[in-house]
Short mmCIF file of C-alpha atoms in Angstrom, two decimals:
data_model
loop_
_atom_site.label_atom_id
_atom_site.label_comp_id
_atom_site.label_asym_id
_atom_site.label_seq_id
_atom_site.Cartn_x
_atom_site.Cartn_y
_atom_site.Cartn_z
CA UNK A 1 -13.31 5.92 3.67
CA UNK A 2 -10.35 6.55 1.06
CA UNK A 3 -11.09 6.11 -2.31
CA UNK A 4 -8.55 5.02 -5.20
CA UNK A 5 -8.70 6.92 -8.32
CA UNK A 6 -6.56 6.86 -11.77
CA UNK A 7 -6.50 9.83 -13.90
CA UNK A 8 -6.07 9.44 -18.05
CA UNK A 9 -2.96 6.73 -17.65
CA UNK A 10 -0.47 6.02 -19.98
CA UNK A 11 2.35 3.48 -20.10
CA UNK A 12 4.45 2.93 -22.33
CA UNK A 13 7.04 0.68 -22.33
CA UNK A 14 9.87 0.19 -24.51
CA UNK A 15 8.66 2.58 -26.67
CA UNK A 16 5.44 1.37 -27.50
CA UNK A 17 2.60 2.50 -25.82
CA UNK A 18 0.91 0.13 -24.35
CA UNK A 19 -2.42 1.80 -23.09
CA UNK A 20 -3.44 5.24 -23.64
CA UNK A 21 -6.13 7.66 -21.69
CA UNK A 22 -7.48 4.88 -19.17
CA UNK A 23 -8.59 5.66 -15.92
CA UNK A 24 -10.58 3.82 -12.71
CA UNK A 25 -12.25 4.49 -9.54
CA UNK A 26 -12.03 2.11 -6.84
CA UNK A 27 -14.34 2.64 -3.45
CA UNK A 28 -14.31 1.12 -0.55
CA UNK A 29 -15.76 -3.05 -0.49
CA UNK A 30 -14.85 -2.71 -4.08
CA UNK A 31 -13.58 -4.50 -7.31
CA UNK A 32 -11.57 -4.18 -10.14
CA UNK A 33 -11.12 -7.17 -12.36
CA UNK A 34 -9.11 -6.18 -15.51
CA UNK A 35 -9.63 -8.24 -18.36
CA UNK A 36 -7.88 -8.41 -21.97
CA UNK A 37 -5.53 -10.80 -24.12
CA UNK A 38 -2.03 -11.26 -23.91
CA UNK A 39 0.32 -8.01 -23.77
CA UNK A 40 -2.92 -5.60 -23.59
CA UNK A 41 -1.48 -4.60 -20.10
CA UNK A 42 -3.16 -5.77 -17.61
CA UNK A 43 0.60 -7.25 -15.71
CA UNK A 44 1.47 -3.09 -16.23
CA UNK A 45 -1.24 -1.42 -15.40
CA UNK A 46 -1.00 -3.38 -11.85
CA UNK A 47 2.85 -2.60 -11.29
CA UNK A 48 1.26 1.21 -12.31
CA UNK A 49 -1.07 0.78 -9.24
CA UNK A 50 2.22 -0.83 -6.88
CA UNK A 51 3.79 2.40 -8.33
CA UNK A 52 6.38 -0.38 -9.31
CA UNK A 53 6.37 2.45 -12.88
CA UNK A 54 5.45 5.42 -13.34
CA UNK A 55 2.48 6.49 -15.37
CA UNK A 56 3.98 8.62 -18.90
CA UNK A 57 1.44 10.34 -18.46
CA UNK A 58 -1.62 10.93 -16.13
CA UNK A 59 -1.84 9.97 -12.12
CA UNK A 60 -2.84 8.13 -9.37
CA UNK A 61 -4.48 9.60 -6.10
CA UNK A 62 -6.17 7.93 -3.17
CA UNK A 63 -8.38 10.44 -1.41
CA UNK A 64 -7.25 13.08 -4.06
CA UNK A 65 -3.90 13.32 -2.21
CA UNK A 66 -1.35 11.74 -5.65
CA UNK A 67 -0.09 8.86 -5.01
CA UNK A 68 3.51 9.85 -6.34
CA UNK A 69 4.54 12.46 -3.04
CA UNK A 70 4.40 9.89 -0.77
CA UNK A 71 5.57 6.39 -2.30
CA UNK A 72 6.31 4.81 0.93
CA UNK A 73 2.83 5.62 2.65
CA UNK A 74 1.25 4.01 -0.75
CA UNK A 75 3.46 1.16 0.01
CA UNK A 76 2.23 0.66 3.35
CA UNK A 77 -1.39 0.10 2.13
CA UNK A 78 -1.48 -2.07 -0.14
CA UNK A 79 -0.25 -5.59 -1.33
CA UNK A 80 1.09 -7.14 -5.17
CA UNK A 81 1.34 -10.13 -5.94
CA UNK A 82 3.01 -10.74 -9.03
CA UNK A 83 3.90 -13.24 -11.54
CA UNK A 84 7.28 -14.43 -9.28
CA UNK A 85 6.35 -16.05 -6.01
CA UNK A 86 9.30 -14.56 -4.21
CA UNK A 87 9.64 -17.84 -1.84
CA UNK A 88 12.87 -18.07 -0.17
CA UNK A 89 14.28 -21.89 -1.02
CA UNK A 90 16.43 -22.23 2.36
CA UNK A 91 13.66 -21.16 4.78
CA UNK A 92 10.84 -22.88 5.82
CA UNK A 93 7.29 -21.71 5.00
CA UNK A 94 6.65 -20.23 8.12
CA UNK A 95 10.25 -18.25 7.70
CA UNK A 96 8.89 -17.28 4.65
CA UNK A 97 5.43 -15.99 5.87
CA UNK A 98 6.98 -14.47 8.86
CA UNK A 99 9.75 -12.43 6.93
CA UNK A 100 7.68 -10.85 4.61
CA UNK A 101 4.69 -9.56 8.08
CA UNK A 102 7.82 -8.15 9.76
CA UNK A 103 8.00 -6.14 7.23
CA UNK A 104 4.50 -3.90 7.44
CA UNK A 105 3.33 -2.26 10.76
CA UNK A 106 0.12 -3.73 12.08
CA UNK A 107 1.52 -7.27 10.63
CA UNK A 108 0.99 -10.93 14.22
CA UNK A 109 4.67 -13.00 12.86
CA UNK A 110 3.73 -15.38 16.05
CA UNK A 111 3.45 -18.33 15.17
CA UNK A 112 -0.14 -19.68 15.77
CA UNK A 113 -1.25 -16.65 13.07
CA UNK A 114 1.22 -17.80 10.46
CA UNK A 115 -0.43 -21.87 10.87
CA UNK A 116 -4.22 -19.40 11.10
CA UNK A 117 -2.65 -17.44 7.76
CA UNK A 118 -1.87 -21.18 6.30
CA UNK A 119 -4.95 -22.34 7.43
CA UNK A 120 -6.43 -19.45 4.44
CA UNK A 121 -5.21 -21.11 1.79
CA UNK A 122 -5.10 -25.43 3.09
CA UNK A 123 -1.08 -24.92 3.93
CA UNK A 124 -0.95 -25.30 7.55
CA UNK A 125 0.40 -28.44 7.61
CA UNK A 126 3.65 -27.20 5.01
CA UNK A 127 4.09 -24.71 7.74
CA UNK A 128 8.14 -26.25 8.68
CA UNK A 129 8.72 -27.56 5.19
CA UNK A 130 11.62 -25.72 3.72
CA UNK A 131 10.64 -23.60 -0.11
CA UNK A 132 12.55 -25.92 -2.42
CA UNK A 133 10.75 -28.56 -1.49
CA UNK A 134 7.05 -26.63 -2.25
CA UNK A 135 4.98 -27.43 -5.30
CA UNK A 136 4.44 -23.91 -7.97
CA UNK A 137 1.08 -23.97 -6.63
CA UNK A 138 2.24 -24.44 -2.87
CA UNK A 139 3.88 -21.76 -4.12
CA UNK A 140 2.13 -19.85 -5.08
CA UNK A 141 -0.09 -20.43 -1.74
CA UNK A 142 2.40 -19.33 0.11
CA UNK A 143 2.53 -15.56 -1.14
CA UNK A 144 -1.04 -15.62 -1.00
CA UNK A 145 -0.54 -16.48 2.91
CA UNK A 146 1.92 -13.42 2.81
CA UNK A 147 -1.38 -10.87 2.69
CA UNK A 148 -3.61 -12.21 4.27
CA UNK A 149 -0.89 -12.30 6.91
CA UNK A 150 -0.89 -8.57 7.73
CA UNK A 151 -3.71 -6.10 6.61
CA UNK A 152 -3.18 -3.32 3.89
CA UNK A 153 -6.49 -2.27 2.69
CA UNK A 154 -5.47 -2.59 -1.39
CA UNK A 155 -4.95 -5.76 -2.38
CA UNK A 156 -2.96 -5.95 -6.23
CA UNK A 157 -3.54 -9.51 -7.41
CA UNK A 158 -1.13 -10.30 -10.87
CA UNK A 159 -3.25 -13.69 -12.19
CA UNK A 160 -3.29 -15.34 -8.70
CA UNK A 161 -4.90 -18.45 -9.38
CA UNK A 162 -2.03 -19.73 -12.22
CA UNK A 163 -1.38 -23.05 -10.64
CA UNK A 164 -4.09 -22.70 -8.11
CA UNK A 165 -6.23 -25.73 -7.97
CA UNK A 166 -10.09 -25.37 -7.70
CA UNK A 167 -10.05 -25.48 -3.63
CA UNK A 168 -7.99 -23.09 -3.32
CA UNK A 169 -9.15 -20.64 -5.72
CA UNK A 170 -12.53 -21.11 -4.32
CA UNK A 171 -10.45 -20.22 -1.00
CA UNK A 172 -8.86 -16.86 -2.42
CA UNK A 173 -12.56 -16.16 -3.73
CA UNK A 174 -13.67 -16.34 0.06
CA UNK A 175 -10.21 -14.48 1.01
CA UNK A 176 -11.25 -11.24 -1.67
CA UNK A 177 -15.15 -11.27 -0.65
CA UNK A 178 -13.68 -11.47 3.15
CA UNK A 179 -11.47 -8.63 2.95
CA UNK A 180 -13.84 -6.38 0.77
CA UNK A 181 -16.73 -7.00 3.33
CA UNK A 182 -14.26 -5.22 5.41
CA UNK A 183 -13.99 -2.42 3.82
CA UNK A 184 -10.84 -3.58 1.55
CA UNK A 185 -10.14 -2.55 -2.02
CA UNK A 186 -9.28 -5.48 -5.32
CA UNK A 187 -7.82 -5.05 -8.58
CA UNK A 188 -6.98 -8.52 -10.05
CA UNK A 189 -5.76 -9.23 -13.50
CA UNK A 190 -7.16 -12.26 -14.54
CA UNK A 191 -8.08 -14.95 -17.83
CA UNK A 192 -9.83 -17.56 -15.62
CA UNK A 193 -13.37 -17.06 -14.11
CA UNK A 194 -12.81 -15.71 -10.73
CA UNK A 195 -15.65 -15.55 -8.72
CA UNK A 196 -15.89 -11.18 -7.38
CA UNK A 197 -19.59 -10.29 -6.97
CA UNK A 198 -19.79 -7.59 -8.28
CA UNK A 199 -16.76 -6.41 -9.31
CA UNK A 200 -16.30 -3.47 -12.29
CA UNK A 201 -14.67 -5.53 -15.53
CA UNK A 202 -12.18 -2.94 -16.80
CA UNK A 203 -11.29 -4.65 -20.58
CA UNK A 204 -7.47 -3.41 -21.05
CA UNK A 205 -7.96 -3.67 -25.34
CA UNK A 206 -10.26 -0.29 -24.89
CA UNK A 207 -7.59 1.77 -24.40
CA UNK A 208 -5.21 0.28 -26.94
CA UNK A 209 -2.92 3.14 -29.41
CA UNK A 210 -5.70 2.77 -32.38
CA UNK A 211 -2.26 4.13 -34.51
CA UNK A 212 -0.57 1.78 -37.04
CA UNK A 213 2.59 1.78 -36.15
CA UNK A 214 6.16 1.00 -37.46
CA UNK A 215 7.25 -2.06 -37.19
CA UNK A 216 3.91 -3.20 -39.40
CA UNK A 217 3.61 -1.92 -41.75
CA UNK A 218 7.87 -2.61 -41.88
CA UNK A 219 6.91 -6.43 -41.41
CA UNK A 220 4.95 -6.27 -44.45
CA UNK A 221 7.17 -5.44 -46.66
CA UNK A 222 9.58 -7.72 -45.87
CA UNK B 1 15.43 0.15 12.51
CA UNK B 2 14.43 -2.54 13.65
CA UNK B 3 12.61 -3.33 9.97
CA UNK B 4 16.53 -2.73 9.04
CA UNK B 5 17.28 -5.72 12.17
CA UNK B 6 14.92 -7.81 10.25
CA UNK B 7 16.13 -7.04 6.22
CA UNK B 8 19.86 -8.60 8.33
CA UNK B 9 18.83 -10.86 10.02
CA UNK B 10 17.34 -12.80 7.73
CA UNK B 11 19.62 -11.69 5.01
CA UNK B 12 22.57 -13.37 6.79
CA UNK B 13 20.45 -16.42 8.16
CA UNK B 14 20.00 -16.74 4.48
CA UNK B 15 23.59 -16.81 4.30
CA UNK B 16 24.49 -18.72 7.13
CA UNK B 17 21.66 -21.59 5.32
CA UNK B 18 22.92 -21.23 1.67
CA UNK B 19 26.64 -21.92 3.45
CA UNK B 20 29.33 -21.28 1.77
CA UNK B 21 29.59 -17.48 0.30
CA UNK B 22 31.92 -16.32 2.75
CA UNK B 23 33.83 -19.52 3.91
CA UNK B 24 34.55 -19.22 -0.12
CA UNK B 25 35.34 -15.35 0.04
CA UNK B 26 38.04 -16.52 3.17
CA UNK B 27 39.78 -19.23 1.13
CA UNK B 28 40.19 -16.80 -2.41
CA UNK B 29 41.41 -14.06 -0.06
CA UNK B 30 44.22 -16.78 1.27
CA UNK B 31 44.95 -18.81 -1.60
CA UNK B 32 45.33 -15.19 -4.11
CA UNK B 33 47.87 -13.60 -1.35
CA UNK B 34 49.68 -17.03 -0.67
CA UNK B 35 50.34 -17.34 -4.46
CA UNK B 36 52.54 -14.33 -4.55
CA UNK B 37 55.56 -15.50 -2.73
CA UNK B 38 55.65 -18.88 -5.58
CA UNK B 39 55.28 -16.30 -8.56
CA UNK B 40 57.63 -13.53 -6.67
CA UNK B 41 60.06 -15.81 -5.11
CA UNK B 42 60.63 -16.59 -1.16
CA UNK B 43 62.46 -13.85 -0.56
CA UNK B 44 62.16 -12.00 2.35
CA UNK B 45 62.58 -9.13 2.07
CA UNK B 46 61.21 -8.52 -1.34
CA UNK B 47 57.88 -10.25 0.76
CA UNK B 48 57.58 -7.74 3.15
CA UNK B 49 58.50 -4.91 0.60
CA UNK B 50 54.40 -6.37 -1.45
CA UNK B 51 52.76 -7.44 1.58
CA UNK B 52 50.51 -4.27 2.23
CA UNK B 53 49.89 -3.79 -1.55
CA UNK B 54 49.14 -7.53 -2.37
CA UNK B 55 47.08 -7.70 1.05
CA UNK B 56 44.88 -5.56 -0.24
CA UNK B 57 44.60 -6.00 -3.59
CA UNK B 58 43.11 -9.71 -3.10
CA UNK B 59 41.07 -8.23 0.11
CA UNK B 60 39.66 -6.06 -2.55
CA UNK B 61 39.35 -9.08 -4.97
CA UNK B 62 37.79 -10.88 -2.90
CA UNK B 63 35.19 -9.05 -1.16
CA UNK B 64 33.82 -7.66 -5.02
CA UNK B 65 33.70 -12.16 -5.44
CA UNK B 66 30.05 -11.98 -3.17
CA UNK B 67 29.34 -8.78 -5.08
CA UNK B 68 27.16 -10.44 -7.63
CA UNK B 69 24.73 -12.17 -5.13
CA UNK B 70 23.97 -9.17 -3.26
CA UNK B 71 20.58 -8.50 -4.86
CA UNK B 72 20.66 -10.76 -7.74
CA UNK B 73 18.91 -14.03 -6.26
CA UNK B 74 15.74 -11.74 -4.76
CA UNK B 75 15.55 -9.87 -8.32
CA UNK B 76 15.37 -13.35 -10.03
CA UNK B 77 12.93 -15.49 -6.98
CA UNK B 78 10.91 -11.81 -6.73
CA UNK B 79 11.65 -10.83 -3.58
CA UNK B 80 13.30 -7.11 -4.95
CA UNK B 81 10.33 -6.44 -6.09
CA UNK B 82 7.75 -6.75 -3.19
CA UNK B 83 11.03 -5.48 -0.56
CA UNK B 84 11.12 -2.32 -2.79
CA UNK B 85 6.98 -2.40 -1.57
CA UNK B 86 7.93 -2.66 1.83
CA UNK B 87 6.78 1.28 3.39
CA UNK B 88 9.93 2.24 3.63
CA UNK B 89 12.77 3.52 2.31
CA UNK B 90 14.56 1.68 -0.52
CA UNK B 91 18.01 3.23 0.13
CA UNK B 92 17.39 1.47 4.22
CA UNK B 93 17.04 -1.26 2.09
CA UNK B 94 20.48 -1.04 0.38
CA UNK B 95 21.78 -0.11 3.27
CA UNK B 96 20.30 -3.55 5.07
CA UNK B 97 22.04 -5.77 2.50
CA UNK B 98 25.12 -4.12 2.15
CA UNK B 99 25.25 -4.89 6.33
CA UNK B 100 24.70 -8.16 5.48
CA UNK B 101 27.47 -7.65 2.59
CA UNK B 102 30.03 -6.59 4.90
CA UNK B 103 28.88 -8.86 8.34
CA UNK B 104 29.54 -12.05 5.44
CA UNK B 105 33.03 -11.24 4.00
CA UNK B 106 33.95 -7.78 5.37
CA UNK B 107 34.63 -9.12 8.45
CA UNK B 108 36.17 -12.44 8.00
CA UNK B 109 38.45 -11.21 5.19
CA UNK B 110 39.91 -8.12 8.38
CA UNK B 111 39.90 -11.25 10.54
CA UNK B 112 42.14 -13.57 8.29
CA UNK B 113 44.29 -10.67 7.51
CA UNK B 114 47.00 -11.09 10.82
CA UNK B 115 47.60 -14.49 9.49
CA UNK B 116 49.22 -13.04 5.59
CA UNK B 117 50.01 -10.72 6.84
CA UNK B 118 52.55 -13.10 9.11
CA UNK B 119 52.82 -15.35 5.86
CA UNK B 120 54.14 -12.23 3.58
CA UNK B 121 56.08 -11.33 6.34
CA UNK B 122 55.16 -7.88 7.07
CA UNK B 123 57.22 -5.95 9.71
CA UNK B 124 54.38 -6.50 12.81
CA UNK B 125 54.34 -2.84 13.17
CA UNK B 126 52.80 -2.17 9.89
CA UNK B 127 49.63 -5.05 11.65
CA UNK B 128 47.24 -2.43 13.85
CA UNK B 129 47.62 -0.05 11.03
CA UNK B 130 46.61 -2.61 8.22
CA UNK B 131 43.68 -4.23 10.54
CA UNK B 132 42.44 -0.79 11.69
CA UNK B 133 42.94 0.34 7.92
CA UNK B 134 40.84 -2.74 6.34
CA UNK B 135 38.40 -2.48 8.92
CA UNK B 136 37.84 1.45 7.67
CA UNK B 137 38.18 0.29 3.89
CA UNK B 138 36.02 -2.79 3.78
CA UNK B 139 32.37 -1.02 4.63
CA UNK B 140 33.49 1.43 1.99
CA UNK B 141 33.77 -1.82 -0.44
CA UNK B 142 30.73 -3.13 0.32
CA UNK B 143 28.77 0.06 -0.24
CA UNK B 144 30.82 0.80 -3.91
CA UNK B 145 30.14 -2.64 -4.64
CA UNK B 146 26.51 -2.30 -4.11
CA UNK B 147 26.26 0.88 -6.45
CA UNK B 148 27.97 -1.83 -9.00
CA UNK B 149 25.85 -5.45 -7.96
CA UNK B 150 22.86 -2.83 -8.52
CA UNK B 151 23.56 -2.03 -11.76
CA UNK B 152 24.30 -4.46 -13.66
CA UNK B 153 20.52 -6.64 -12.56
CA UNK B 154 18.95 -8.33 -15.86
CA UNK B 155 22.26 -8.50 -17.38
CA UNK B 156 23.69 -11.77 -18.69
CA UNK B 157 27.64 -12.34 -17.64
CA UNK B 158 27.04 -9.44 -15.01
CA UNK B 159 30.32 -10.57 -12.51
CA UNK B 160 33.24 -9.14 -15.32
CA UNK B 161 30.95 -5.96 -16.16
CA UNK B 162 30.83 -5.57 -12.04
CA UNK B 163 34.41 -5.92 -12.29
CA UNK B 164 34.81 -3.08 -14.83
CA UNK B 165 32.79 -0.52 -13.23
CA UNK B 166 33.51 -1.66 -9.92
CA UNK B 167 37.05 -1.87 -9.60
CA UNK B 168 38.43 1.89 -11.32
CA UNK B 169 36.29 2.77 -7.82
CA UNK B 170 38.30 1.34 -5.10
CA UNK B 171 41.97 2.56 -7.14
CA UNK B 172 41.48 5.70 -4.23
CA UNK B 173 40.95 3.04 -1.33
CA UNK B 174 43.42 1.15 -2.51
CA UNK B 175 46.18 3.87 -1.71
CA UNK B 176 45.70 5.56 0.71
CA UNK B 177 44.64 1.74 2.73
CA UNK B 178 47.85 0.23 1.16
CA UNK B 179 50.30 4.53 2.00
CA UNK B 180 48.71 3.40 5.50
CA UNK B 181 50.17 1.17 6.56
CA UNK B 182 53.33 1.58 4.79
CA UNK B 183 53.87 4.66 7.09
CA UNK B 184 53.19 2.93 9.82
CA UNK B 185 55.64 0.85 8.85
CA UNK B 186 58.33 3.71 8.50
CA UNK B 187 57.55 5.14 11.44
CA UNK B 188 55.51 7.80 10.16
CA UNK B 189 51.76 8.40 11.40
CA UNK B 190 49.19 7.45 9.54
CA UNK B 191 45.95 9.36 10.67
CA UNK B 192 46.06 11.27 7.88
CA UNK B 193 45.36 8.26 5.18
CA UNK B 194 42.92 6.87 8.46
CA UNK B 195 41.26 9.87 8.09
CA UNK B 196 40.68 10.37 4.70
CA UNK B 197 39.44 6.80 4.07
CA UNK B 198 37.14 7.52 6.95
CA UNK B 199 36.23 10.38 4.85
CA UNK B 200 35.52 7.99 2.02
CA UNK B 201 33.53 6.26 4.36
CA UNK B 202 31.28 8.75 5.66
CA UNK B 203 31.05 9.59 2.02
CA UNK B 204 29.76 6.98 0.83
CA UNK B 205 27.39 6.34 3.35
CA UNK B 206 24.33 8.22 2.04
CA UNK B 207 25.56 8.76 -1.60
CA UNK B 208 26.41 4.79 -2.65
CA UNK B 209 22.82 3.69 -1.43
CA UNK B 210 21.42 6.91 -2.99
CA UNK B 211 23.19 5.49 -5.95
CA UNK B 212 22.04 2.54 -5.90
CA UNK B 213 18.30 2.76 -5.17
CA UNK B 214 18.30 4.16 -8.07
CA UNK B 215 19.39 2.03 -9.99
CA UNK B 216 17.21 -0.57 -8.84
CA UNK B 217 14.64 0.83 -9.38
CA UNK B 218 15.43 1.02 -12.37
CA UNK B 219 16.24 -2.15 -12.60
CA UNK B 220 12.81 -3.11 -11.51
CA UNK B 221 10.60 -1.13 -13.94
#
């Protein structure tokens, strides 16, 4: 079985070092919970894991094979949920889900499969509703349905519980548990309590660069 | 290939649902050309002489109108991020978007061009070449435009910046497009001009998606 590791990762955003010297390793069925204050680099780490931003130093590896060597293959095995829900306002819920599922191999885009996937998050009744009539929480549920509707080993979820109610959060917890039971991996960044049994916790503030940068001293001087 | 078509289908569908974009492009094209007789005066000979140039310039401007939104809406709602994470190369995704842009902009322009040629009193000998030259030239416009559209992502007032970036690149195409039509009207061979325009198309087909995806990756970082 595959394992996903990162070694000595450094992330620099806008000339500011967000974190440095970060290592992680996720086994099949494993989970990683990213915690830390705002701006500590949780989202940056997830985007880095997804390959959206290249690490300033260090490397990511999947089964000892460097991720940067075949980004396309890496894309094929991950699902990323970011801050934006990518729900098109003029397409219905089913059309939205079906489009994203259709871009991946091994996805079942039949209507019954889409309705079943929507049922996981309790929005099967919205299947023919256009995206513009959805609430923030419903849009988030549609986005989460996207990751259920096509198989991928690695789930990268950036604050997935934002705008979700208790029932949907419970549904997400069950879905993640099922995914892990099947050998999948989950990385979640969160400020709230998300049930992830046996998850390793990574506090991003431990990896912040420990220097007072010039901006601080200048602010004091002013 | 099926995934390429999947994206094209979705974008066409979106264009259709969101409605007026391509209709507006054609309307702009027609209006821009129709303005010329008012400005230059109704002298039939003068109109006939400037017809091909006016139609080409109007076509360039019209095709640029909808370019700004080529990636913008997908960028804003997070779709572009997810598209770039789909298990396919970003270049193919750009090519799918360019194809949709051409189908919703270039194709209607080609269809409207003969009507405008009649309005401008263009010599009938030039009609076939005008359509042929537009058919070769408009895909190149969409391809070049995709680079500009990718570069302006995230900037405010991107539309103006886009025209500053892209219009100079359109000049060679304009020169040969107009010259092809003029040659046809004066009875010269049009093959050289059309071949050069074909060369532009063949060169931009791999280069522009490559450059545009590099710009998109930058925008997504």
